[in-house]
mmCIF file of C-alpha atoms and ligand atoms in Angstrom:
data_model
loop_
_atom_site.group_PDB
_atom_site.id
_atom_site.type_symbol
_atom_site.label_atom_id
_atom_site.label_comp_id
_atom_site.label_asym_id
_atom_site.label_seq_id
_atom_site.Cartn_x
_atom_site.Cartn_y
_atom_site.Cartn_z
ATOM 1 C CA MET C 1 -49.756 8.112 25.626
ATOM 2 C CA LYS C 2 -47.359 5.206 26.279
ATOM 3 C CA PHE C 3 -47.154 2.009 24.226
ATOM 4 C CA ARG C 4 -49.296 -0.333 26.341
ATOM 5 C CA THR C 5 -51.986 2.307 26.797
ATOM 6 C CA LYS C 6 -52.085 2.928 23.059
ATOM 7 C CA ALA C 7 -52.331 -0.830 22.416
ATOM 8 C CA VAL C 8 -55.423 -1.063 24.603
ATOM 9 C CA HIS C 9 -57.159 2.244 23.876
ATOM 10 C CA THR C 10 -56.395 3.534 20.383
ATOM 11 C CA GLY C 11 -59.160 3.019 17.848
ATOM 12 C CA THR C 12 -61.594 1.301 20.193
ATOM 13 C CA LYS C 13 -65.017 2.526 21.377
ATOM 14 C CA LYS C 14 -66.490 2.896 17.898
ATOM 15 C CA ASP C 15 -69.981 1.952 19.141
ATOM 16 C CA THR C 16 -72.036 4.988 20.138
ATOM 17 C CA THR C 17 -75.332 3.051 20.066
ATOM 18 C CA PHE C 18 -74.684 0.936 23.171
ATOM 19 C CA ASN C 19 -71.224 2.205 24.224
ATOM 20 C CA ALA C 20 -69.581 -1.209 23.842
ATOM 21 C CA VAL C 21 -66.095 -1.151 25.359
ATOM 22 C CA THR C 22 -64.661 -3.128 22.455
ATOM 23 C CA THR C 23 -65.165 -2.337 18.789
ATOM 24 C CA PRO C 24 -68.035 -4.443 17.393
ATOM 25 C CA ILE C 25 -67.615 -6.544 14.253
ATOM 26 C CA TYR C 26 -69.466 -4.547 11.604
ATOM 27 C CA ALA C 27 -70.421 -7.555 9.505
ATOM 28 C CA THR C 28 -71.891 -5.667 6.612
ATOM 29 C CA SER C 29 -70.897 -5.139 2.999
ATOM 30 C CA VAL C 30 -72.731 -1.815 2.651
ATOM 31 C CA PHE C 31 -73.709 1.224 4.737
ATOM 32 C CA SER C 32 -76.833 3.146 3.741
ATOM 33 C CA PHE C 33 -76.996 6.861 3.056
ATOM 34 C CA ASP C 34 -79.043 9.156 5.317
ATOM 35 C CA GLU C 35 -79.983 11.057 2.188
ATOM 36 C CA LEU C 36 -78.461 11.543 -1.246
ATOM 37 C CA GLY C 37 -74.851 12.634 -0.784
ATOM 38 C CA LYS C 38 -74.823 12.139 3.003
ATOM 39 C CA ASN C 39 -73.639 9.070 4.926
ATOM 40 C CA LYS C 40 -71.763 8.406 8.161
ATOM 41 C CA GLY C 41 -68.337 8.106 6.540
ATOM 42 C CA TYR C 42 -68.677 4.561 5.242
ATOM 43 C CA ASP C 43 -70.419 3.223 2.147
ATOM 44 C CA TYR C 44 -68.857 -0.116 1.108
ATOM 45 C CA THR C 45 -66.658 -2.442 3.139
ATOM 46 C CA ARG C 46 -63.952 -2.814 0.474
ATOM 47 C CA SER C 47 -63.307 0.937 0.795
ATOM 48 C CA GLY C 48 -63.840 1.220 4.536
ATOM 49 C CA ASN C 49 -65.314 -0.520 7.580
ATOM 50 C CA PRO C 50 -65.323 0.750 11.199
ATOM 51 C CA THR C 51 -63.905 -2.528 12.576
ATOM 52 C CA ARG C 52 -61.001 -2.257 10.153
ATOM 53 C CA THR C 53 -60.583 1.455 10.913
ATOM 54 C CA ALA C 54 -60.226 0.632 14.623
ATOM 55 C CA LEU C 55 -57.292 -1.667 13.896
ATOM 56 C CA GLU C 56 -55.752 0.754 11.386
ATOM 57 C CA GLU C 57 -55.760 3.549 13.965
ATOM 58 C CA ASN C 58 -54.300 1.228 16.586
ATOM 59 C CA ILE C 59 -51.390 -0.089 14.502
ATOM 60 C CA ALA C 60 -50.627 3.381 13.102
ATOM 61 C CA ALA C 61 -50.346 4.641 16.686
ATOM 62 C CA LEU C 62 -48.108 1.752 17.782
ATOM 63 C CA GLU C 63 -45.706 2.265 14.856
ATOM 64 C CA GLY C 64 -45.838 6.055 15.070
ATOM 65 C CA GLY C 65 -47.279 6.435 11.557
ATOM 66 C CA VAL C 66 -49.853 8.888 10.191
ATOM 67 C CA GLY C 67 -52.095 6.072 8.977
ATOM 68 C CA CYS C 68 -52.410 2.404 8.141
ATOM 69 C CA SER C 69 -54.139 0.094 5.676
ATOM 70 C CA ILE C 70 -55.200 -3.363 6.821
ATOM 71 C CA THR C 71 -54.915 -6.036 4.138
ATOM 72 C CA THR C 72 -55.998 -9.657 3.763
ATOM 73 C CA THR C 73 -52.454 -11.022 4.280
ATOM 74 C CA GLY C 74 -48.900 -9.818 4.741
ATOM 75 C CA MET C 75 -48.211 -10.645 1.094
ATOM 76 C CA ALA C 76 -51.172 -8.455 0.075
ATOM 77 C CA ALA C 77 -49.524 -5.601 1.999
ATOM 78 C CA THR C 78 -46.223 -6.223 0.197
ATOM 79 C CA THR C 79 -47.911 -6.496 -3.214
ATOM 80 C CA THR C 80 -49.750 -3.214 -2.602
ATOM 81 C CA VAL C 81 -46.532 -1.436 -1.646
ATOM 82 C CA MET C 82 -44.855 -2.729 -4.815
ATOM 83 C CA LEU C 83 -47.672 -1.144 -6.851
ATOM 84 C CA LEU C 84 -46.281 2.241 -5.787
ATOM 85 C CA LEU C 85 -43.591 1.419 -8.380
ATOM 86 C CA LYS C 86 -43.747 0.458 -12.046
ATOM 87 C CA PRO C 87 -41.943 -1.835 -14.496
ATOM 88 C CA GLY C 88 -38.377 -0.660 -15.114
ATOM 89 C CA ASP C 89 -37.947 0.545 -11.549
ATOM 90 C CA HIS C 90 -35.095 -1.012 -9.585
ATOM 91 C CA ILE C 91 -35.452 -2.367 -6.058
ATOM 92 C CA VAL C 92 -32.684 -3.369 -3.642
ATOM 93 C CA ALA C 93 -33.436 -6.041 -1.029
ATOM 94 C CA ASN C 94 -31.639 -8.383 1.404
ATOM 95 C CA THR C 95 -30.752 -11.861 0.168
ATOM 96 C CA ASP C 96 -32.372 -13.525 3.198
ATOM 97 C CA ILE C 97 -35.824 -11.979 3.141
ATOM 98 C CA TYR C 98 -39.063 -13.854 3.836
ATOM 99 C CA GLY C 99 -39.406 -16.667 1.251
ATOM 100 C CA GLY C 100 -42.799 -15.480 -0.001
ATOM 101 C CA THR C 101 -41.474 -11.941 -0.517
ATOM 102 C CA TYR C 102 -38.581 -13.339 -2.550
ATOM 103 C CA ARG C 103 -41.040 -15.400 -4.615
ATOM 104 C CA LEU C 104 -43.200 -12.316 -5.336
ATOM 105 C CA PHE C 105 -40.159 -10.281 -6.364
ATOM 106 C CA ASP C 106 -38.429 -13.015 -8.368
ATOM 107 C CA GLN C 107 -41.306 -14.922 -9.959
ATOM 108 C CA VAL C 108 -44.088 -12.344 -10.282
ATOM 109 C CA LEU C 109 -42.610 -8.839 -10.461
ATOM 110 C CA LYS C 110 -39.377 -9.638 -12.303
ATOM 111 C CA PRO C 111 -41.245 -11.127 -15.299
ATOM 112 C CA LEU C 112 -43.356 -7.926 -15.318
ATOM 113 C CA GLY C 113 -40.215 -5.819 -15.769
ATOM 114 C CA TYR C 114 -39.370 -4.799 -12.195
ATOM 115 C CA LYS C 115 -35.608 -5.020 -11.563
ATOM 116 C CA PHE C 116 -34.097 -6.404 -8.380
ATOM 117 C CA THR C 117 -30.699 -6.619 -6.765
ATOM 118 C CA PHE C 118 -30.374 -8.856 -3.739
ATOM 119 C CA ILE C 119 -27.476 -8.005 -1.458
ATOM 120 C CA ASP C 120 -26.090 -8.624 2.013
ATOM 121 C CA MET C 121 -27.678 -5.562 3.613
ATOM 122 C CA THR C 122 -25.555 -5.766 6.757
ATOM 123 C CA ASP C 123 -22.896 -4.210 4.504
ATOM 124 C CA LEU C 124 -23.791 -0.537 3.926
ATOM 125 C CA ASP C 125 -21.117 -0.244 1.213
ATOM 126 C CA ALA C 126 -22.934 -2.990 -0.693
ATOM 127 C CA VAL C 127 -26.133 -0.929 -0.375
ATOM 128 C CA LYS C 128 -24.385 2.169 -1.774
ATOM 129 C CA GLU C 129 -22.886 0.193 -4.638
ATOM 130 C CA SER C 130 -26.185 -1.403 -5.587
ATOM 131 C CA VAL C 131 -27.960 1.930 -6.085
ATOM 132 C CA THR C 132 -28.462 2.970 -9.723
ATOM 133 C CA PRO C 133 -30.354 5.924 -11.251
ATOM 134 C CA GLU C 134 -33.333 3.542 -11.664
ATOM 135 C CA THR C 135 -33.388 2.559 -7.985
ATOM 136 C CA LYS C 136 -36.762 3.559 -6.541
ATOM 137 C CA MET C 137 -37.006 1.430 -3.403
ATOM 138 C CA ILE C 138 -34.891 -0.267 -0.755
ATOM 139 C CA TRP C 139 -36.668 -3.158 0.945
ATOM 140 C CA ILE C 140 -35.442 -3.773 4.487
ATOM 141 C CA GLU C 141 -36.240 -6.829 6.571
ATOM 142 C CA THR C 142 -34.506 -6.812 9.929
ATOM 143 C CA PRO C 143 -33.807 -9.007 11.798
ATOM 144 C CA SER C 144 -33.578 -11.147 8.678
ATOM 145 C CA ASN C 145 -35.273 -14.471 8.209
ATOM 146 C CA PRO C 146 -34.044 -17.008 9.194
ATOM 147 C CA PHE C 147 -30.538 -15.877 10.292
ATOM 148 C CA LEU C 148 -31.456 -12.752 12.277
ATOM 149 C CA HIS C 149 -28.838 -10.591 10.607
ATOM 150 C CA ILE C 150 -29.413 -6.950 11.499
ATOM 151 C CA THR C 151 -29.638 -4.177 8.916
ATOM 152 C CA ASP C 152 -28.668 -0.685 10.036
ATOM 153 C CA ILE C 153 -32.013 0.999 9.336
ATOM 154 C CA ALA C 154 -30.829 4.597 9.824
ATOM 155 C CA GLY C 155 -27.744 3.823 7.705
ATOM 156 C CA VAL C 156 -29.844 2.553 4.797
ATOM 157 C CA VAL C 157 -32.277 5.465 5.167
ATOM 158 C CA ALA C 158 -29.380 7.936 4.870
ATOM 159 C CA ILE C 159 -28.270 6.366 1.572
ATOM 160 C CA ALA C 160 -31.871 6.279 0.300
ATOM 161 C CA LYS C 161 -32.658 9.912 1.235
ATOM 162 C CA ASN C 162 -29.556 11.124 -0.638
ATOM 163 C CA ASN C 163 -30.903 9.435 -3.762
ATOM 164 C CA LYS C 164 -34.660 10.096 -3.292
ATOM 165 C CA ILE C 165 -35.359 6.382 -2.847
ATOM 166 C CA LEU C 166 -38.368 5.053 -0.935
ATOM 167 C CA THR C 167 -37.526 2.825 2.040
ATOM 168 C CA VAL C 168 -39.816 0.057 3.253
ATOM 169 C CA ALA C 169 -39.257 -2.056 6.366
ATOM 170 C CA ASP C 170 -40.907 -5.391 7.042
ATOM 171 C CA ASN C 171 -41.257 -5.148 10.824
ATOM 172 C CA THR C 172 -43.000 -8.502 11.314
ATOM 173 C CA PHE C 173 -40.239 -10.152 13.375
ATOM 174 C CA LEU C 174 -39.903 -7.594 16.170
ATOM 175 C CA SER C 175 -43.260 -5.809 16.031
ATOM 176 C CA PRO C 176 -43.455 -2.127 17.046
ATOM 177 C CA TYR C 177 -42.911 -3.196 20.644
ATOM 178 C CA PHE C 178 -39.224 -3.889 19.976
ATOM 179 C CA GLN C 179 -38.507 -1.765 16.888
ATOM 180 C CA LYS C 180 -39.971 1.362 15.272
ATOM 181 C CA PRO C 181 -38.523 1.805 11.776
ATOM 182 C CA LEU C 182 -40.577 4.955 11.069
ATOM 183 C CA GLU C 183 -38.756 6.713 13.913
ATOM 184 C CA LEU C 184 -35.490 5.782 12.168
ATOM 185 C CA GLY C 185 -36.652 7.536 8.978
ATOM 186 C CA VAL C 186 -38.201 4.685 6.974
ATOM 187 C CA ASP C 187 -41.111 5.753 4.705
ATOM 188 C CA ILE C 188 -43.342 2.683 5.019
ATOM 189 C CA VAL C 189 -43.600 -0.238 7.444
ATOM 190 C CA ILE C 190 -45.355 -3.447 6.501
ATOM 191 C CA HIS C 191 -46.488 -6.332 8.702
ATOM 192 C CA SER C 192 -47.744 -9.800 8.433
ATOM 193 C CA THR C 193 -50.264 -9.348 11.254
ATOM 194 C CA THR C 194 -50.619 -13.137 10.992
ATOM 195 C CA LYS C 195 -47.585 -13.276 13.278
ATOM 196 C CA TYR C 196 -46.980 -11.287 16.481
ATOM 197 C CA LEU C 197 -49.560 -8.531 16.092
ATOM 198 C CA ASN C 198 -52.385 -11.053 16.129
ATOM 199 C CA GLY C 199 -50.314 -13.575 18.031
ATOM 200 C CA HIS C 200 -52.754 -16.468 18.341
ATOM 201 C CA SER C 201 -52.225 -18.398 15.074
ATOM 202 C CA ASP C 202 -55.872 -17.959 14.128
ATOM 203 C CA VAL C 203 -55.878 -15.359 11.368
ATOM 204 C CA VAL C 204 -53.915 -14.280 8.298
ATOM 205 C CA GLY C 205 -53.608 -10.547 7.744
ATOM 206 C CA GLY C 206 -51.348 -7.683 6.817
ATOM 207 C CA ALA C 207 -50.757 -3.998 7.509
ATOM 208 C CA ILE C 208 -49.139 -1.084 5.722
ATOM 209 C CA VAL C 209 -48.149 1.864 7.926
ATOM 210 C CA TYR C 210 -47.365 5.216 6.334
ATOM 211 C CA SER C 211 -45.083 8.064 7.340
ATOM 212 C CA THR C 212 -46.890 10.698 5.261
ATOM 213 C CA LYS C 213 -50.456 11.596 4.289
ATOM 214 C CA GLU C 214 -49.509 11.386 0.574
ATOM 215 C CA LEU C 215 -48.326 7.786 0.937
ATOM 216 C CA GLN C 216 -51.408 6.951 2.983
ATOM 217 C CA GLU C 217 -53.736 8.363 0.340
ATOM 218 C CA ARG C 218 -52.037 6.444 -2.457
ATOM 219 C CA GLY C 219 -51.893 3.267 -0.329
ATOM 220 C CA ASN C 220 -55.571 3.453 0.598
ATOM 221 C CA PHE C 221 -56.433 4.051 -3.039
ATOM 222 C CA LEU C 222 -54.446 0.965 -4.093
ATOM 223 C CA VAL C 223 -55.977 -1.238 -1.377
ATOM 224 C CA ASN C 224 -59.464 -0.237 -2.511
ATOM 225 C CA ALA C 225 -58.676 -0.403 -6.233
ATOM 226 C CA THR C 226 -57.074 -3.860 -6.049
ATOM 227 C CA GLY C 227 -59.520 -5.196 -3.453
ATOM 228 C CA VAL C 228 -57.101 -6.482 -0.825
ATOM 229 C CA ALA C 229 -58.636 -4.869 2.267
ATOM 230 C CA GLY C 230 -58.839 -7.091 5.357
ATOM 231 C CA SER C 231 -62.236 -8.412 6.465
ATOM 232 C CA PRO C 232 -64.083 -6.998 9.510
ATOM 233 C CA PHE C 233 -63.862 -10.314 11.364
ATOM 234 C CA ASP C 234 -60.110 -10.740 10.761
ATOM 235 C CA SER C 235 -59.568 -7.101 11.746
ATOM 236 C CA TRP C 236 -61.469 -7.690 14.961
ATOM 237 C CA LEU C 237 -59.356 -10.745 15.800
ATOM 238 C CA VAL C 238 -56.125 -8.820 15.257
ATOM 239 C CA SER C 239 -57.454 -5.894 17.347
ATOM 240 C CA ARG C 240 -58.081 -8.373 20.137
ATOM 241 C CA GLY C 241 -54.544 -9.740 19.792
ATOM 242 C CA VAL C 242 -52.796 -6.382 19.675
ATOM 243 C CA LYS C 243 -54.054 -5.429 23.130
ATOM 244 C CA THR C 244 -51.689 -7.984 24.700
ATOM 245 C CA LEU C 245 -48.792 -7.434 22.287
ATOM 246 C CA ALA C 246 -46.429 -6.025 24.911
ATOM 247 C CA LEU C 247 -47.106 -8.837 27.394
ATOM 248 C CA ARG C 248 -46.697 -11.505 24.756
ATOM 249 C CA MET C 249 -43.504 -10.037 23.277
ATOM 250 C CA GLU C 250 -41.892 -10.009 26.725
ATOM 251 C CA ALA C 251 -42.869 -13.665 27.237
ATOM 252 C CA HIS C 252 -41.710 -14.738 23.745
ATOM 253 C CA GLN C 253 -38.388 -13.012 24.277
ATOM 254 C CA LYS C 254 -37.798 -14.528 27.711
ATOM 255 C CA ASN C 255 -38.368 -18.027 26.336
ATOM 256 C CA ALA C 256 -36.323 -17.386 23.193
ATOM 257 C CA GLN C 257 -33.376 -16.218 25.300
ATOM 258 C CA ALA C 258 -33.548 -19.325 27.505
ATOM 259 C CA ILE C 259 -33.829 -21.606 24.463
ATOM 260 C CA ALA C 260 -30.942 -19.884 22.664
ATOM 261 C CA GLU C 261 -28.673 -20.212 25.694
ATOM 262 C CA PHE C 262 -29.612 -23.860 26.116
ATOM 263 C CA LEU C 263 -29.002 -24.652 22.434
ATOM 264 C CA GLU C 264 -25.635 -22.906 22.491
ATOM 265 C CA SER C 265 -24.524 -25.273 25.267
ATOM 266 C CA ASN C 266 -25.724 -28.446 23.508
ATOM 267 C CA LYS C 267 -23.081 -30.569 21.773
ATOM 268 C CA ASN C 268 -25.395 -31.662 18.949
ATOM 269 C CA VAL C 269 -26.009 -28.067 17.915
ATOM 270 C CA LYS C 270 -23.421 -26.497 15.593
ATOM 271 C CA ARG C 271 -24.383 -22.849 15.761
ATOM 272 C CA VAL C 272 -27.117 -20.643 17.233
ATOM 273 C CA TYR C 273 -28.372 -17.344 15.856
ATOM 274 C CA TYR C 274 -30.178 -15.033 18.288
ATOM 275 C CA PRO C 275 -29.700 -11.277 18.799
ATOM 276 C CA GLY C 276 -29.823 -11.751 22.587
ATOM 277 C CA LEU C 277 -26.701 -13.931 22.622
ATOM 278 C CA GLY C 278 -23.268 -12.398 23.167
ATOM 279 C CA SER C 279 -22.151 -14.462 20.155
ATOM 280 C CA HIS C 280 -24.305 -12.342 17.813
ATOM 281 C CA PRO C 281 -21.747 -10.198 15.967
ATOM 282 C CA GLN C 282 -23.805 -6.984 15.778
ATOM 283 C CA GLN C 283 -24.178 -5.990 19.435
ATOM 284 C CA ASP C 284 -23.768 -2.226 18.934
ATOM 285 C CA LEU C 285 -26.351 -2.035 16.187
ATOM 286 C CA ILE C 286 -28.767 -4.203 18.177
ATOM 287 C CA LYS C 287 -28.533 -1.762 21.105
ATOM 288 C CA LYS C 288 -28.876 1.216 18.793
ATOM 289 C CA GLN C 289 -32.092 0.326 16.990
ATOM 290 C CA MET C 290 -33.859 -2.469 18.893
ATOM 291 C CA THR C 291 -35.413 -2.376 22.349
ATOM 292 C CA GLY C 292 -35.565 -6.184 22.481
ATOM 293 C CA PHE C 293 -34.394 -9.319 20.704
ATOM 294 C CA GLY C 294 -37.686 -10.935 19.720
ATOM 295 C CA GLY C 295 -38.883 -14.518 19.865
ATOM 296 C CA ILE C 296 -37.171 -16.225 16.909
ATOM 297 C CA VAL C 297 -34.154 -18.485 17.390
ATOM 298 C CA THR C 298 -32.383 -20.187 14.489
ATOM 299 C CA PHE C 299 -29.791 -22.937 14.810
ATOM 300 C CA GLU C 300 -27.815 -25.495 12.868
ATOM 301 C CA LEU C 301 -28.419 -29.043 13.952
ATOM 302 C CA ASP C 302 -25.597 -31.569 13.649
ATOM 303 C CA THR C 303 -27.663 -33.894 11.477
ATOM 304 C CA ALA C 304 -24.840 -36.453 11.314
ATOM 305 C CA LYS C 305 -25.548 -37.054 15.019
ATOM 306 C CA VAL C 306 -29.254 -36.284 15.152
ATOM 307 C CA PRO C 307 -31.223 -36.727 11.912
ATOM 308 C CA LEU C 308 -33.644 -33.869 11.309
ATOM 309 C CA LYS C 309 -36.636 -36.190 11.035
ATOM 310 C CA THR C 310 -35.878 -37.908 14.351
ATOM 311 C CA PHE C 311 -35.378 -34.566 16.066
ATOM 312 C CA PHE C 312 -38.720 -33.185 14.903
ATOM 313 C CA LYS C 313 -40.569 -36.430 15.626
ATOM 314 C CA LYS C 314 -39.488 -36.527 19.266
ATOM 315 C CA LEU C 315 -40.703 -33.015 20.095
ATOM 316 C CA LYS C 316 -43.919 -32.802 22.122
ATOM 317 C CA TYR C 317 -44.586 -29.092 22.518
ATOM 318 C CA PHE C 318 -43.165 -27.641 19.303
ATOM 319 C CA SER C 319 -45.553 -27.902 16.350
ATOM 320 C CA LEU C 320 -43.736 -28.701 13.128
ATOM 321 C CA THR C 321 -45.055 -25.926 10.915
ATOM 322 C CA VAL C 322 -44.244 -22.719 9.076
ATOM 323 C CA SER C 323 -45.293 -19.338 10.415
ATOM 324 C CA LEU C 324 -44.303 -17.763 13.715
ATOM 325 C CA GLY C 325 -45.392 -15.364 16.399
ATOM 326 C CA GLY C 326 -48.157 -17.433 18.004
ATOM 327 C CA VAL C 327 -48.554 -18.182 21.704
ATOM 328 C CA GLU C 328 -47.624 -21.812 20.992
ATOM 329 C CA SER C 329 -44.035 -22.763 20.156
ATOM 330 C CA LEU C 330 -43.442 -23.611 16.503
ATOM 331 C CA ILE C 331 -40.484 -25.198 14.772
ATOM 332 C CA GLU C 332 -39.507 -25.749 11.153
ATOM 333 C CA ALA C 333 -36.711 -26.319 8.645
ATOM 334 C CA PRO C 334 -36.464 -23.341 6.227
ATOM 335 C CA TRP C 335 -34.792 -25.449 3.483
ATOM 336 C CA PHE C 336 -37.811 -27.752 3.275
ATOM 337 C CA MET C 337 -40.579 -25.448 4.465
ATOM 338 C CA SER C 338 -40.727 -21.651 4.896
ATOM 339 C CA HIS C 339 -38.030 -20.836 2.344
ATOM 340 C CA ALA C 340 -38.460 -23.748 -0.122
ATOM 341 C CA SER C 341 -40.079 -21.414 -2.657
ATOM 342 C CA MET C 342 -36.699 -19.659 -3.048
ATOM 343 C CA GLY C 343 -35.402 -22.628 -5.041
ATOM 344 C CA LYS C 344 -32.038 -24.293 -4.458
ATOM 345 C CA ASP C 345 -29.971 -21.363 -5.793
ATOM 346 C CA GLY C 346 -31.828 -18.799 -3.736
ATOM 347 C CA LEU C 347 -31.460 -20.975 -0.647
ATOM 348 C CA LYS C 348 -27.724 -21.429 -1.163
ATOM 349 C CA ASN C 349 -27.198 -17.698 -1.775
ATOM 350 C CA SER C 350 -28.756 -16.895 1.561
ATOM 351 C CA GLY C 351 -26.754 -19.562 3.393
ATOM 352 C CA ILE C 352 -29.689 -21.842 4.225
ATOM 353 C CA THR C 353 -28.750 -25.534 4.418
ATOM 354 C CA GLU C 354 -30.707 -28.672 5.220
ATOM 355 C CA GLU C 355 -29.425 -28.423 8.803
ATOM 356 C CA VAL C 356 -30.978 -25.047 9.586
ATOM 357 C CA VAL C 357 -33.869 -25.092 12.062
ATOM 358 C CA ARG C 358 -36.010 -22.085 13.020
ATOM 359 C CA ILE C 359 -37.897 -21.866 16.282
ATOM 360 C CA SER C 360 -40.673 -19.443 17.134
ATOM 361 C CA ALA C 361 -40.701 -19.470 20.922
ATOM 362 C CA GLY C 362 -44.201 -19.479 22.367
ATOM 363 C CA ILE C 363 -45.278 -18.293 25.790
ATOM 364 C CA GLU C 364 -45.269 -21.705 27.551
ATOM 365 C CA ASP C 365 -43.007 -22.419 30.536
ATOM 366 C CA ALA C 366 -39.377 -22.317 29.437
ATOM 367 C CA GLU C 367 -38.492 -25.381 31.562
ATOM 368 C CA ASP C 368 -40.928 -27.556 29.597
ATOM 369 C CA LEU C 369 -39.682 -26.279 26.260
ATOM 370 C CA ILE C 370 -36.043 -26.874 27.143
ATOM 371 C CA GLU C 371 -36.723 -30.349 28.522
ATOM 372 C CA ASP C 372 -38.512 -31.157 25.259
ATOM 373 C CA LEU C 373 -35.607 -29.879 23.129
ATOM 374 C CA ALA C 374 -33.014 -31.643 25.301
ATOM 375 C CA ASN C 375 -34.826 -34.935 24.851
ATOM 376 C CA ALA C 376 -35.151 -34.537 21.086
ATOM 377 C CA LEU C 377 -31.474 -33.518 20.773
ATOM 378 C CA LYS C 378 -30.422 -36.888 22.204
ATOM 379 C CA GLY C 379 -31.421 -38.264 18.797
HETATM 380 C C1 PLP B 401 -45.291 -14.341 7.190
HETATM 381 C C2 PLP B 401 -44.450 -13.220 6.723
HETATM 382 C C3 PLP B 401 -44.821 -12.447 5.615
HETATM 383 C C4 PLP B 401 -46.050 -12.764 4.772
HETATM 384 O O1 PLP B 401 -47.223 -12.645 5.500
HETATM 385 P P1 PLP B 401 -48.567 -13.512 5.212
HETATM 386 O O2 PLP B 401 -49.500 -13.004 6.236
HETATM 387 O O3 PLP B 401 -48.193 -14.952 5.383
HETATM 388 O O4 PLP B 401 -48.976 -13.226 3.822
HETATM 389 C C5 PLP B 401 -44.016 -11.388 5.268
HETATM 390 N N1 PLP B 401 -42.887 -11.105 5.967
HETATM 391 C C6 PLP B 401 -42.499 -11.830 7.018
HETATM 392 C C7 PLP B 401 -41.252 -11.463 7.745
HETATM 393 C C8 PLP B 401 -43.251 -12.916 7.441
HETATM 394 O O5 PLP B 401 -42.844 -13.642 8.482
#
């Protein structure tokens, strides 16, 4: 089955009572037993719910995994994955990962005794050098946030496999439509389904996709034991979103490309970061592991000419907000917003300045978006 067919058909048709074409929302906390010791596969919604199962089967199929756990948020997915490890274990991660992931690692797990090394993961030698006998996990986020640096997934996996290290990829930015880390040898993929998988800015959710049955069993156990399973209603919303993932990703990418090219030609913009531009320095790697460039464009505004506040204020179609991956275009300044939780040192280490702006291109008409940006860039 091909990608778009899987997106529409996998996991659906759970209703055998009325043969509903879509999976119903099983809004129930409990499922009764037919008799002692015999039920229909579900007993309590924290441990399992058919609406959630439908989404888990769907996302597992799209990523090419053996199974999936749906969680309340992307951070719940990340937290659950980190519980596969224990204090004393060492984890290697990119410097410019999602701000909330950095906060969890640095401010929650580090005080509990987890050890972290943050490196520039575009440099495979740096990955090799950072590995110690205690290293138990390499955390990959590619393209990175907000600068869209690309990590060589297969390259990192090769280093990890030699040292029996678990690899995890946060695939939120490209979605399985443009990148399939499991096919490149990664052990676990996580998602903030809040972003592209749901795609309509109306739910927060997460997913963990497993490459093996053992990981799936442990992951499902942890999700149930810690109580972070996604709700039936949220699961239903994401299931609805996923059906149009391919169509939306194509539209996001088309707009992002047009915006990136426009920004690159504007004199009040210092630098543009987008994998679809010839100026992105990692062309070979992009072709090797990605089937598209995604919908996120980052740039540096010349704030001496156009103050950040003025720029944002003049925009009509771009909502000034964190998050990404919705049908509507969003814009934000990582220094002040999405990445502020990294603290000034963390921000500086990852190269984020007060001039950096991140756009999540929506699916509107590109002409309108560009006209809006052009107007705001006049200052
Ligand atoms: C948003 C995001 C997360 C966290 O997901 P939530 O659903 O907000 O908890 C993790 N990784 C990336 C890349 C994200 O963009």
